[in-house]
């Protein structure tokens, strides 16, 4: 092969590469995307603190998802009761309810029944409240998402409560409480144990009125201490944080590596107001929300994502028009940012 033909080969290859990488993405893909519901429900997952899923933007969608979850939950509870002796559930049991699931999705994708534009027109004035000026700002969107997520969190707590409130009196006592399976199964070096999560001290701190029982509000705080307004519980969270820090700093395997610990040192110095080399829980209180992301933190993240996707004129806020023009940001996209990743999973149901 001559030098020239090799050069031509290379040129053609490069050209092809360029063509492939620059070919416009199928533009109409967007319009025909199917609205989706989340399908990977698992009752334990949401209390694991390792994972945080976006919440549905539209309360109606949230409602549909909740009803489906409830069904799966009831099935699971029934199954566990009926088959306590059986160690391993048959695989079929862990499958989502495809039939309900598909009916709900068909409903969402039937424009006559579920009109996305109509929904956004209806929701907009509920979001744009502070002030009602025709723009949905980051704060307004964050508040909106936070409200939705608090509803979802409370719903899950009610479910958890059913699980733990063995005598069905509407309260959970410490003796009734059993740590969730992810804590029981974990070895005690894992997150939950280190944090002293699920211990009596944590329980007592959640018990705002000190009657030895957690009602639903207190039980919700118990499960989500970073979102609590109960000062006793926040204090406990800070104390755990300090205990953790002290253990790590006295652990020889954590001997200083200045490059990575410098930011931590700096933060420490800033927080250690009285400069005694120790952080008191009072000194930690202002940053506890950063160490333990709250629902508000995630809601803000989700709001920022929504704005980044739908804000056509880049003024940092959304008009109704901009929302209507990017409906999938508010519906399927927030459940499923990467459309392709679960393609094979749903493919047979398309
Ligand atoms: C959906 O709602 C919008 C606004 O309310 C309306 O203009 C449109 O015709 C509706 N589409 C259908 C299919 O009903
Ligand atoms: C940690 O695990 C060991 C053995 O698995 C057990 O003996 C010990 O009691 C556990 N510690 C706590 C605090 O649960
Ligand atoms: C929690 O409170 C109960 C009284 O309600 C008390 O008996 C128990 O010792 C407390 N436990 C801890 C770890 O503080
Ligand atoms: C639960 O108890 C707390 C006081 O500890 C109270 O403020 C709250 O309203 C109670 N929640 C319910 C649902 O009764």
mmCIF file of C-alpha atoms and ligand atoms in Angstrom:
data_model
loop_
_atom_site.group_PDB
_atom_site.id
_atom_site.type_symbol
_atom_site.label_atom_id
_atom_site.label_comp_id
_atom_site.label_asym_id
_atom_site.label_seq_id
_atom_site.Cartn_x
_atom_site.Cartn_y
_atom_site.Cartn_z
ATOM 1 C CA UNK A 1 0.000 0.000 0.000
ATOM 2 C CA UNK A 2 1.371 3.392 -0.987
ATOM 3 C CA UNK A 3 1.783 6.215 1.423
ATOM 4 C CA UNK A 4 -0.964 8.146 -0.340
ATOM 5 C CA UNK A 5 -3.570 5.421 0.009
ATOM 6 C CA UNK A 6 -2.768 5.055 3.698
ATOM 7 C CA UNK A 7 -3.281 8.770 4.100
ATOM 8 C CA UNK A 8 -6.572 8.573 2.243
ATOM 9 C CA UNK A 9 -7.659 5.697 4.473
ATOM 10 C CA UNK A 10 -6.904 7.719 7.551
ATOM 11 C CA UNK A 11 -8.631 10.766 6.156
ATOM 12 C CA UNK A 12 -11.748 8.745 5.330
ATOM 13 C CA UNK A 13 -11.728 7.106 8.744
ATOM 14 C CA UNK A 14 -11.424 10.444 10.484
ATOM 15 C CA UNK A 15 -14.190 11.883 8.349
ATOM 16 C CA UNK A 16 -16.455 8.958 9.122
ATOM 17 C CA UNK A 17 -15.742 9.349 12.801
ATOM 18 C CA UNK A 18 -16.580 13.011 12.642
ATOM 19 C CA UNK A 19 -19.780 12.281 10.759
ATOM 20 C CA UNK A 20 -20.837 9.677 13.273
ATOM 21 C CA UNK A 21 -20.096 11.795 16.273
ATOM 22 C CA UNK A 22 -21.709 14.893 14.810
ATOM 23 C CA UNK A 23 -24.798 13.332 13.316
ATOM 24 C CA UNK A 24 -27.691 15.017 15.031
ATOM 25 C CA UNK A 25 -29.372 12.963 17.727
ATOM 26 C CA UNK A 26 -32.773 11.804 16.619
ATOM 27 C CA UNK A 27 -34.581 15.045 17.275
ATOM 28 C CA UNK A 28 -38.153 13.842 17.596
ATOM 29 C CA UNK A 29 -37.212 11.086 20.040
ATOM 30 C CA UNK A 30 -38.248 13.514 22.747
ATOM 31 C CA UNK A 31 -41.823 13.940 21.674
ATOM 32 C CA UNK A 32 -42.596 10.271 21.513
ATOM 33 C CA UNK A 33 -40.909 9.237 24.661
ATOM 34 C CA UNK A 34 -43.132 7.296 26.911
ATOM 35 C CA UNK A 35 -43.943 8.720 30.310
ATOM 36 C CA UNK A 36 -42.673 6.340 32.925
ATOM 37 C CA UNK A 37 -43.339 5.349 36.453
ATOM 38 C CA UNK A 38 -40.659 4.150 38.745
ATOM 39 C CA UNK A 39 -40.659 0.413 38.878
ATOM 40 C CA UNK A 40 -37.922 -0.553 41.282
ATOM 41 C CA UNK A 41 -39.852 -0.353 44.481
ATOM 42 C CA UNK A 42 -38.336 -1.985 47.523
ATOM 43 C CA UNK A 43 -39.525 -1.207 51.042
ATOM 44 C CA UNK A 44 -36.102 -1.421 52.647
ATOM 45 C CA UNK A 45 -34.195 0.599 50.128
ATOM 46 C CA UNK A 46 -35.537 3.981 51.055
ATOM 47 C CA UNK A 47 -34.489 3.834 54.639
ATOM 48 C CA UNK A 48 -30.950 2.849 53.816
ATOM 49 C CA UNK A 49 -29.641 6.431 53.640
ATOM 50 C CA UNK A 50 -27.357 5.411 50.819
ATOM 51 C CA UNK A 51 -29.575 6.369 48.007
ATOM 52 C CA UNK A 52 -31.897 9.194 47.187
ATOM 53 C CA UNK A 53 -34.312 9.150 44.336
ATOM 54 C CA UNK A 54 -35.972 12.211 42.898
ATOM 55 C CA UNK A 55 -39.616 12.541 43.827
ATOM 56 C CA UNK A 56 -42.392 12.868 41.250
ATOM 57 C CA UNK A 57 -42.972 16.452 40.277
ATOM 58 C CA UNK A 58 -46.692 15.991 39.829
ATOM 59 C CA UNK A 59 -48.591 14.935 42.964
ATOM 60 C CA UNK A 60 -50.986 12.989 40.755
ATOM 61 C CA UNK A 61 -48.124 10.836 39.502
ATOM 62 C CA UNK A 62 -46.865 10.488 43.066
ATOM 63 C CA UNK A 63 -50.311 9.300 44.036
ATOM 64 C CA UNK A 64 -50.369 6.658 41.332
ATOM 65 C CA UNK A 65 -46.932 5.477 42.379
ATOM 66 C CA UNK A 66 -47.932 5.350 46.018
ATOM 67 C CA UNK A 67 -51.024 3.278 45.269
ATOM 68 C CA UNK A 68 -48.894 0.863 43.337
ATOM 69 C CA UNK A 69 -46.342 0.729 46.113
ATOM 70 C CA UNK A 70 -49.064 0.068 48.639
ATOM 71 C CA UNK A 71 -50.247 -2.893 46.638
ATOM 72 C CA UNK A 72 -46.757 -4.294 46.408
ATOM 73 C CA UNK A 73 -46.251 -3.634 50.073
ATOM 74 C CA UNK A 74 -49.431 -5.432 51.059
ATOM 75 C CA UNK A 75 -48.483 -8.338 48.900
ATOM 76 C CA UNK A 76 -45.045 -8.484 50.421
ATOM 77 C CA UNK A 77 -46.384 -8.271 53.972
ATOM 78 C CA UNK A 78 -48.966 -10.927 53.290
ATOM 79 C CA UNK A 79 -46.354 -13.117 51.743
ATOM 80 C CA UNK A 80 -43.931 -12.685 54.612
ATOM 81 C CA UNK A 81 -46.606 -13.514 57.123
ATOM 82 C CA UNK A 82 -47.794 -16.564 55.246
ATOM 83 C CA UNK A 83 -44.323 -17.878 54.554
ATOM 84 C CA UNK A 84 -42.309 -16.938 57.600
ATOM 85 C CA UNK A 85 -40.558 -20.333 57.565
ATOM 86 C CA UNK A 86 -39.529 -20.136 53.937
ATOM 87 C CA UNK A 87 -36.134 -18.549 53.673
ATOM 88 C CA UNK A 88 -36.097 -17.628 50.030
ATOM 89 C CA UNK A 89 -39.008 -16.027 48.247
ATOM 90 C CA UNK A 90 -39.672 -17.341 44.760
ATOM 91 C CA UNK A 91 -38.323 -14.974 42.166
ATOM 92 C CA UNK A 92 -41.791 -14.173 40.877
ATOM 93 C CA UNK A 93 -42.694 -12.491 44.142
ATOM 94 C CA UNK A 94 -40.094 -9.787 43.805
ATOM 95 C CA UNK A 95 -41.303 -8.788 40.385
ATOM 96 C CA UNK A 96 -43.243 -5.544 40.208
ATOM 97 C CA UNK A 97 -46.892 -5.762 39.411
ATOM 98 C CA UNK A 98 -46.521 -5.381 35.725
ATOM 99 C CA UNK A 99 -50.197 -5.347 35.052
ATOM 100 C CA UNK A 100 -51.046 -2.467 37.372
ATOM 101 C CA UNK A 101 -47.897 -0.802 36.363
ATOM 102 C CA UNK A 102 -48.707 -0.897 32.685
ATOM 103 C CA UNK A 103 -52.275 0.233 33.204
ATOM 104 C CA UNK A 104 -51.043 3.242 35.093
ATOM 105 C CA UNK A 105 -48.472 3.992 32.443
ATOM 106 C CA UNK A 106 -51.019 3.626 29.669
ATOM 107 C CA UNK A 107 -53.161 6.097 31.547
ATOM 108 C CA UNK A 108 -50.319 8.590 31.808
ATOM 109 C CA UNK A 109 -49.534 8.231 28.141
ATOM 110 C CA UNK A 110 -53.106 8.645 26.952
ATOM 111 C CA UNK A 111 -53.301 12.319 26.112
ATOM 112 C CA UNK A 112 -57.072 12.412 26.480
ATOM 113 C CA UNK A 113 -56.829 11.114 30.016
ATOM 114 C CA UNK A 114 -53.592 12.633 31.192
ATOM 115 C CA UNK A 115 -52.885 15.890 29.406
ATOM 116 C CA UNK A 116 -49.376 16.935 30.361
ATOM 117 C CA UNK A 117 -49.874 20.506 29.140
ATOM 118 C CA UNK A 118 -53.105 20.709 31.084
ATOM 119 C CA UNK A 119 -51.385 19.368 34.185
ATOM 120 C CA UNK A 120 -48.601 21.935 33.991
ATOM 121 C CA UNK A 121 -51.137 24.745 33.456
ATOM 122 C CA UNK A 122 -52.903 23.552 36.574
ATOM 123 C CA UNK A 123 -49.755 23.114 38.683
ATOM 124 C CA UNK A 124 -47.988 26.324 37.726
ATOM 125 C CA UNK A 125 -50.021 28.708 39.919
ATOM 126 C CA UNK A 126 -49.517 26.331 42.862
ATOM 127 C CA UNK A 127 -45.756 26.532 42.395
ATOM 128 C CA UNK A 128 -45.496 30.210 41.530
ATOM 129 C CA UNK A 129 -46.616 31.553 44.901
ATOM 130 C CA UNK A 130 -43.754 33.503 46.421
ATOM 131 C CA UNK A 131 -44.486 35.931 44.796
ATOM 132 C CA UNK A 132 -46.998 34.968 42.112
ATOM 133 C CA UNK A 133 -45.228 36.798 39.296
ATOM 134 C CA UNK A 134 -45.368 34.390 36.364
ATOM 135 C CA UNK A 135 -41.976 32.861 37.131
ATOM 136 C CA UNK A 136 -41.168 29.666 38.960
ATOM 137 C CA UNK A 137 -37.909 30.427 40.764
ATOM 138 C CA UNK A 138 -35.394 28.023 42.257
ATOM 139 C CA UNK A 139 -36.838 28.651 45.714
ATOM 140 C CA UNK A 140 -40.405 28.105 44.614
ATOM 141 C CA UNK A 141 -39.493 24.902 42.801
ATOM 142 C CA UNK A 142 -37.477 23.692 45.788
ATOM 143 C CA UNK A 143 -40.400 24.327 48.130
ATOM 144 C CA UNK A 144 -42.740 22.546 45.752
ATOM 145 C CA UNK A 145 -40.513 19.487 45.449
ATOM 146 C CA UNK A 146 -39.856 19.482 49.180
ATOM 147 C CA UNK A 147 -43.594 19.408 49.875
ATOM 148 C CA UNK A 148 -43.968 16.447 47.543
ATOM 149 C CA UNK A 149 -41.035 14.638 49.084
ATOM 150 C CA UNK A 150 -42.235 15.226 52.628
ATOM 151 C CA UNK A 151 -45.528 13.636 51.683
ATOM 152 C CA UNK A 152 -43.657 10.691 50.264
ATOM 153 C CA UNK A 153 -41.384 10.355 53.282
ATOM 154 C CA UNK A 154 -44.364 10.444 55.642
ATOM 155 C CA UNK A 155 -46.132 7.806 53.606
ATOM 156 C CA UNK A 156 -43.120 5.508 53.851
ATOM 157 C CA UNK A 157 -42.909 6.175 57.565
ATOM 158 C CA UNK A 158 -46.520 5.096 57.932
ATOM 159 C CA UNK A 159 -45.616 1.873 56.198
ATOM 160 C CA UNK A 160 -42.600 1.356 58.412
ATOM 161 C CA UNK A 161 -44.746 2.104 61.424
ATOM 162 C CA UNK A 162 -47.144 -0.679 60.476
ATOM 163 C CA UNK A 163 -44.167 -2.968 60.391
ATOM 164 C CA UNK A 164 -42.874 -2.056 63.847
ATOM 165 C CA UNK A 165 -45.997 -1.179 65.791
ATOM 166 C CA UNK A 166 -46.673 -4.768 66.728
ATOM 167 C CA UNK A 167 -49.553 -4.112 69.112
ATOM 168 C CA UNK A 168 -51.184 -1.635 66.716
ATOM 169 C CA UNK A 169 -51.664 1.119 69.247
ATOM 170 C CA UNK A 170 -50.293 3.833 66.962
ATOM 171 C CA UNK A 171 -47.014 4.081 68.872
ATOM 172 C CA UNK A 172 -43.670 2.354 68.593
ATOM 173 C CA UNK A 173 -41.941 1.464 71.830
ATOM 174 C CA UNK A 174 -38.257 0.686 71.944
ATOM 175 C CA UNK A 175 -38.927 -2.970 72.605
ATOM 176 C CA UNK A 176 -41.239 -3.129 69.624
ATOM 177 C CA UNK A 177 -38.596 -1.645 67.471
ATOM 178 C CA UNK A 178 -36.340 -3.918 65.530
ATOM 179 C CA UNK A 179 -33.718 -2.478 63.242
ATOM 180 C CA UNK A 180 -34.546 -2.835 59.557
ATOM 181 C CA UNK A 181 -33.033 -5.760 57.712
ATOM 182 C CA UNK A 182 -30.255 -3.748 56.109
ATOM 183 C CA UNK A 183 -28.973 -2.929 59.591
ATOM 184 C CA UNK A 184 -29.463 -6.431 60.930
ATOM 185 C CA UNK A 185 -27.660 -7.945 57.962
ATOM 186 C CA UNK A 186 -24.875 -5.434 57.859
ATOM 187 C CA UNK A 187 -21.699 -6.116 59.761
ATOM 188 C CA UNK A 188 -21.250 -3.591 62.509
ATOM 189 C CA UNK A 189 -18.603 -1.560 60.744
ATOM 190 C CA UNK A 190 -21.175 -0.296 58.275
ATOM 191 C CA UNK A 191 -22.768 3.109 58.263
ATOM 192 C CA UNK A 192 -25.777 2.509 60.481
ATOM 193 C CA UNK A 193 -23.861 0.978 63.347
ATOM 194 C CA UNK A 194 -21.059 3.469 63.283
ATOM 195 C CA UNK A 195 -23.580 6.231 63.557
ATOM 196 C CA UNK A 196 -25.257 4.662 66.517
ATOM 197 C CA UNK A 197 -28.357 4.626 64.421
ATOM 198 C CA UNK A 198 -31.115 2.413 65.784
ATOM 199 C CA UNK A 199 -29.855 2.571 69.317
ATOM 200 C CA UNK A 200 -31.777 3.439 72.424
ATOM 201 C CA UNK A 201 -30.155 6.827 72.726
ATOM 202 C CA UNK A 202 -31.337 7.656 69.237
ATOM 203 C CA UNK A 203 -34.779 6.404 70.134
ATOM 204 C CA UNK A 204 -34.892 8.502 73.285
ATOM 205 C CA UNK A 205 -33.728 11.610 71.462
ATOM 206 C CA UNK A 206 -36.550 11.157 68.953
ATOM 207 C CA UNK A 207 -39.075 10.874 71.739
ATOM 208 C CA UNK A 208 -39.797 14.606 71.964
ATOM 209 C CA UNK A 209 -42.357 14.413 74.757
ATOM 210 C CA UNK A 210 -40.388 11.731 76.631
ATOM 211 C CA UNK A 211 -43.306 9.365 77.131
ATOM 212 C CA UNK A 212 -41.241 6.338 76.063
ATOM 213 C CA UNK A 213 -43.260 5.916 72.862
ATOM 214 C CA UNK A 214 -42.845 7.317 69.378
ATOM 215 C CA UNK A 215 -45.955 8.574 67.647
ATOM 216 C CA UNK A 216 -45.917 8.927 63.877
ATOM 217 C CA UNK A 217 -44.282 12.376 63.951
ATOM 218 C CA UNK A 218 -41.573 11.232 66.321
ATOM 219 C CA UNK A 219 -41.066 7.999 64.427
ATOM 220 C CA UNK A 220 -40.649 9.977 61.208
ATOM 221 C CA UNK A 221 -38.020 12.122 62.934
ATOM 222 C CA UNK A 222 -36.352 8.979 64.230
ATOM 223 C CA UNK A 223 -35.962 7.740 60.679
ATOM 224 C CA UNK A 224 -34.939 11.097 59.232
ATOM 225 C CA UNK A 225 -33.060 12.931 61.973
ATOM 226 C CA UNK A 226 -31.482 15.431 59.587
ATOM 227 C CA UNK A 227 -34.969 16.628 58.614
ATOM 228 C CA UNK A 228 -36.188 16.880 62.170
ATOM 229 C CA UNK A 229 -36.874 20.109 63.998
ATOM 230 C CA UNK A 230 -36.585 18.371 67.330
ATOM 231 C CA UNK A 231 -33.553 20.007 69.041
ATOM 232 C CA UNK A 232 -32.910 16.939 71.206
ATOM 233 C CA UNK A 233 -32.552 14.812 68.081
ATOM 234 C CA UNK A 234 -30.350 17.301 66.230
ATOM 235 C CA UNK A 235 -28.144 17.410 69.286
ATOM 236 C CA UNK A 236 -27.923 13.636 69.252
ATOM 237 C CA UNK A 237 -26.980 13.702 65.572
ATOM 238 C CA UNK A 238 -24.185 16.181 66.286
ATOM 239 C CA UNK A 239 -22.937 14.098 69.188
ATOM 240 C CA UNK A 240 -22.802 11.046 66.976
ATOM 241 C CA UNK A 241 -20.884 13.046 64.435
ATOM 242 C CA UNK A 242 -18.312 14.074 67.043
ATOM 243 C CA UNK A 243 -18.001 10.563 68.386
ATOM 244 C CA UNK A 244 -17.373 9.399 64.862
ATOM 245 C CA UNK A 245 -14.809 12.077 64.242
ATOM 246 C CA UNK A 246 -12.972 11.366 67.476
ATOM 247 C CA UNK A 247 -12.816 7.649 66.741
ATOM 248 C CA UNK A 248 -11.416 8.262 63.303
ATOM 249 C CA UNK A 249 -8.831 10.775 64.441
ATOM 250 C CA UNK A 250 -7.584 8.371 67.113
ATOM 251 C CA UNK A 251 -7.353 5.563 64.667
ATOM 252 C CA UNK A 252 -3.681 5.146 63.640
ATOM 253 C CA UNK A 253 -4.659 4.013 60.155
ATOM 254 C CA UNK A 254 -6.023 7.498 59.657
ATOM 255 C CA UNK A 255 -2.682 9.173 60.280
ATOM 256 C CA UNK A 256 -2.594 12.411 58.471
ATOM 257 C CA UNK A 257 -2.280 12.614 54.754
ATOM 258 C CA UNK A 258 -2.149 16.355 54.464
ATOM 259 C CA UNK A 259 -3.253 16.589 50.860
ATOM 260 C CA UNK A 260 -6.617 14.968 51.462
ATOM 261 C CA UNK A 261 -7.226 16.141 54.998
ATOM 262 C CA UNK A 262 -6.460 19.787 54.446
ATOM 263 C CA UNK A 263 -10.063 20.755 53.573
ATOM 264 C CA UNK A 264 -11.354 18.824 56.566
ATOM 265 C CA UNK A 265 -8.820 20.581 58.794
ATOM 266 C CA UNK A 266 -9.853 23.938 57.452
ATOM 267 C CA UNK A 267 -13.510 23.219 58.054
ATOM 268 C CA UNK A 268 -12.644 21.947 61.496
ATOM 269 C CA UNK A 269 -10.743 25.117 62.327
ATOM 270 C CA UNK A 270 -13.634 27.247 61.146
ATOM 271 C CA UNK A 271 -16.089 25.321 63.237
ATOM 272 C CA UNK A 272 -13.963 25.088 66.323
ATOM 273 C CA UNK A 273 -15.000 28.574 67.426
ATOM 274 C CA UNK A 274 -13.421 28.460 70.866
ATOM 275 C CA UNK A 275 -10.250 26.930 69.367
ATOM 276 C CA UNK A 276 -9.925 24.205 71.986
ATOM 277 C CA UNK A 277 -9.217 21.545 69.378
ATOM 278 C CA UNK A 278 -12.521 19.849 70.002
ATOM 279 C CA UNK A 279 -15.819 20.339 68.300
ATOM 280 C CA UNK A 280 -18.719 20.607 70.630
ATOM 281 C CA UNK A 281 -22.133 19.637 69.373
ATOM 282 C CA UNK A 282 -23.124 23.296 69.534
ATOM 283 C CA UNK A 283 -20.302 24.131 67.162
ATOM 284 C CA UNK A 284 -21.465 21.412 64.782
ATOM 285 C CA UNK A 285 -25.118 22.383 64.730
ATOM 286 C CA UNK A 286 -24.793 24.898 61.868
ATOM 287 C CA UNK A 287 -23.295 22.340 59.468
ATOM 288 C CA UNK A 288 -25.191 19.230 60.397
ATOM 289 C CA UNK A 289 -27.316 19.733 57.289
ATOM 290 C CA UNK A 290 -24.192 19.409 55.179
ATOM 291 C CA UNK A 291 -22.956 16.270 56.883
ATOM 292 C CA UNK A 292 -26.392 14.704 56.656
ATOM 293 C CA UNK A 293 -28.146 15.969 53.558
ATOM 294 C CA UNK A 294 -31.724 16.830 54.324
ATOM 295 C CA UNK A 295 -34.731 16.466 52.077
ATOM 296 C CA UNK A 296 -34.428 20.179 51.364
ATOM 297 C CA UNK A 297 -30.917 19.622 50.047
ATOM 298 C CA UNK A 298 -32.140 16.976 47.609
ATOM 299 C CA UNK A 299 -35.153 19.071 46.651
ATOM 300 C CA UNK A 300 -32.855 21.942 45.755
ATOM 301 C CA UNK A 301 -30.711 19.614 43.666
ATOM 302 C CA UNK A 302 -33.782 18.442 41.810
ATOM 303 C CA UNK A 303 -34.988 22.022 41.301
ATOM 304 C CA UNK A 304 -31.587 22.994 39.912
ATOM 305 C CA UNK A 305 -31.670 20.051 37.548
ATOM 306 C CA UNK A 306 -35.143 20.995 36.329
ATOM 307 C CA UNK A 307 -34.117 24.587 35.740
ATOM 308 C CA UNK A 308 -30.941 23.571 33.933
ATOM 309 C CA UNK A 309 -33.002 21.422 31.566
ATOM 310 C CA UNK A 310 -36.002 23.648 30.900
ATOM 311 C CA UNK A 311 -34.769 27.214 31.253
ATOM 312 C CA UNK A 312 -34.674 28.099 27.537
ATOM 313 C CA UNK A 313 -33.746 31.791 27.968
ATOM 314 C CA UNK A 314 -31.239 31.054 30.773
ATOM 315 C CA UNK A 315 -32.593 33.639 33.189
ATOM 316 C CA UNK A 316 -32.489 31.151 36.047
ATOM 317 C CA UNK A 317 -36.248 30.750 36.407
ATOM 318 C CA UNK A 318 -39.060 29.081 34.522
ATOM 319 C CA UNK A 319 -42.145 30.445 32.856
ATOM 320 C CA UNK A 320 -45.177 28.278 32.211
ATOM 321 C CA UNK A 321 -44.267 28.384 28.523
ATOM 322 C CA UNK A 322 -40.795 26.991 29.212
ATOM 323 C CA UNK A 323 -42.290 24.224 31.323
ATOM 324 C CA UNK A 324 -44.817 23.286 28.659
ATOM 325 C CA UNK A 325 -42.044 23.197 26.073
ATOM 326 C CA UNK A 326 -40.022 20.668 28.101
ATOM 327 C CA UNK A 327 -42.662 18.372 29.549
ATOM 328 C CA UNK A 328 -40.353 15.382 29.906
ATOM 329 C CA UNK A 329 -38.176 17.240 32.358
ATOM 330 C CA UNK A 330 -41.151 17.179 34.721
ATOM 331 C CA UNK A 331 -42.402 13.739 33.918
ATOM 332 C CA UNK A 332 -40.370 10.842 32.649
ATOM 333 C CA UNK A 333 -36.993 12.514 32.704
ATOM 334 C CA UNK A 334 -36.864 13.058 36.433
ATOM 335 C CA UNK A 335 -37.505 9.420 37.057
ATOM 336 C CA UNK A 336 -35.194 8.271 34.396
ATOM 337 C CA UNK A 337 -32.487 10.654 33.412
ATOM 338 C CA UNK A 338 -30.762 8.070 31.316
ATOM 339 C CA UNK A 339 -33.365 6.694 29.002
ATOM 340 C CA UNK A 340 -31.160 3.987 27.574
ATOM 341 C CA UNK A 341 -29.945 2.494 30.831
ATOM 342 C CA UNK A 342 -33.105 0.579 31.599
ATOM 343 C CA UNK A 343 -34.109 0.089 28.035
ATOM 344 C CA UNK A 344 -33.675 -3.654 28.048
ATOM 345 C CA UNK A 345 -35.623 -3.820 31.271
ATOM 346 C CA UNK A 346 -38.809 -2.300 29.879
ATOM 347 C CA UNK A 347 -38.358 -3.189 26.266
ATOM 348 C CA UNK A 348 -40.714 -6.105 26.140
ATOM 349 C CA UNK A 349 -43.508 -3.930 27.518
ATOM 350 C CA UNK A 350 -43.377 -1.255 24.909
HETATM 351 C C1 LIG B 1 -54.387 19.495 26.556
HETATM 352 O O1 LIG B 1 -54.567 20.676 27.299
HETATM 353 C C2 LIG B 1 -54.278 21.859 26.560
HETATM 354 C C3 LIG B 1 -54.353 23.035 27.512
HETATM 355 O O2 LIG B 1 -55.355 22.861 28.484
HETATM 356 C C4 LIG B 1 -55.225 21.960 25.374
HETATM 357 O O3 LIG B 1 -54.919 23.136 24.613
HETATM 358 C C5 LIG B 1 -55.066 20.708 24.512
HETATM 359 O O4 LIG B 1 -56.012 20.735 23.459
HETATM 360 C C6 LIG B 1 -55.286 19.451 25.353
HETATM 361 N N1 LIG B 1 -55.036 18.281 24.534
HETATM 362 C C7 LIG B 1 -55.867 17.229 24.476
HETATM 363 C C8 LIG B 1 -55.460 16.079 23.605
HETATM 364 O O5 LIG B 1 -56.917 17.209 25.083
HETATM 365 C C1 LIG B 2 -20.167 -6.639 66.175
HETATM 366 O O1 LIG B 2 -20.059 -7.933 65.634
HETATM 367 C C2 LIG B 2 -19.476 -8.890 66.505
HETATM 368 C C3 LIG B 2 -19.341 -10.198 65.771
HETATM 369 O O2 LIG B 2 -20.022 -10.180 64.570
HETATM 370 C C4 LIG B 2 -20.348 -9.033 67.754
HETATM 371 O O3 LIG B 2 -19.776 -9.952 68.656
HETATM 372 C C5 LIG B 2 -20.490 -7.675 68.411
HETATM 373 O O4 LIG B 2 -21.368 -7.752 69.518
HETATM 374 C C6 LIG B 2 -21.019 -6.650 67.440
HETATM 375 N N1 LIG B 2 -21.032 -5.343 68.065
HETATM 376 C C7 LIG B 2 -22.098 -4.579 68.125
HETATM 377 C C8 LIG B 2 -21.913 -3.236 68.750
HETATM 378 O O5 LIG B 2 -23.186 -4.926 67.676
HETATM 379 C C1 LIG B 3 -34.154 5.988 77.380
HETATM 380 O O1 LIG B 3 -35.266 6.429 78.158
HETATM 381 C C2 LIG B 3 -35.740 5.463 79.085
HETATM 382 C C3 LIG B 3 -36.922 6.087 79.806
HETATM 383 O O2 LIG B 3 -37.942 6.430 78.918
HETATM 384 C C4 LIG B 3 -34.650 5.091 80.063
HETATM 385 O O3 LIG B 3 -35.107 4.080 80.938
HETATM 386 C C5 LIG B 3 -33.428 4.605 79.314
HETATM 387 O O4 LIG B 3 -32.366 4.348 80.210
HETATM 388 C C6 LIG B 3 -32.997 5.620 78.273
HETATM 389 N N1 LIG B 3 -31.887 5.045 77.522
HETATM 390 C C7 LIG B 3 -30.790 5.711 77.192
HETATM 391 C C8 LIG B 3 -29.772 4.959 76.397
HETATM 392 O O5 LIG B 3 -30.643 6.890 77.427
HETATM 393 C C1 LIG B 4 -46.564 13.397 68.341
HETATM 394 O O1 LIG B 4 -46.063 13.907 69.546
HETATM 395 C C2 LIG B 4 -45.502 15.220 69.440
HETATM 396 C C3 LIG B 4 -44.942 15.596 70.783
HETATM 397 O O2 LIG B 4 -43.874 14.762 71.092
HETATM 398 C C4 LIG B 4 -46.529 16.221 68.974
HETATM 399 O O3 LIG B 4 -45.946 17.492 68.812
HETATM 400 C C5 LIG B 4 -47.112 15.734 67.672
HETATM 401 O O4 LIG B 4 -48.157 16.588 67.259
HETATM 402 C C6 LIG B 4 -47.632 14.320 67.807
HETATM 403 N N1 LIG B 4 -48.075 13.861 66.501
HETATM 404 C C7 LIG B 4 -49.276 13.365 66.265
HETATM 405 C C8 LIG B 4 -49.566 12.950 64.857
HETATM 406 O O5 LIG B 4 -50.112 13.262 67.142
#
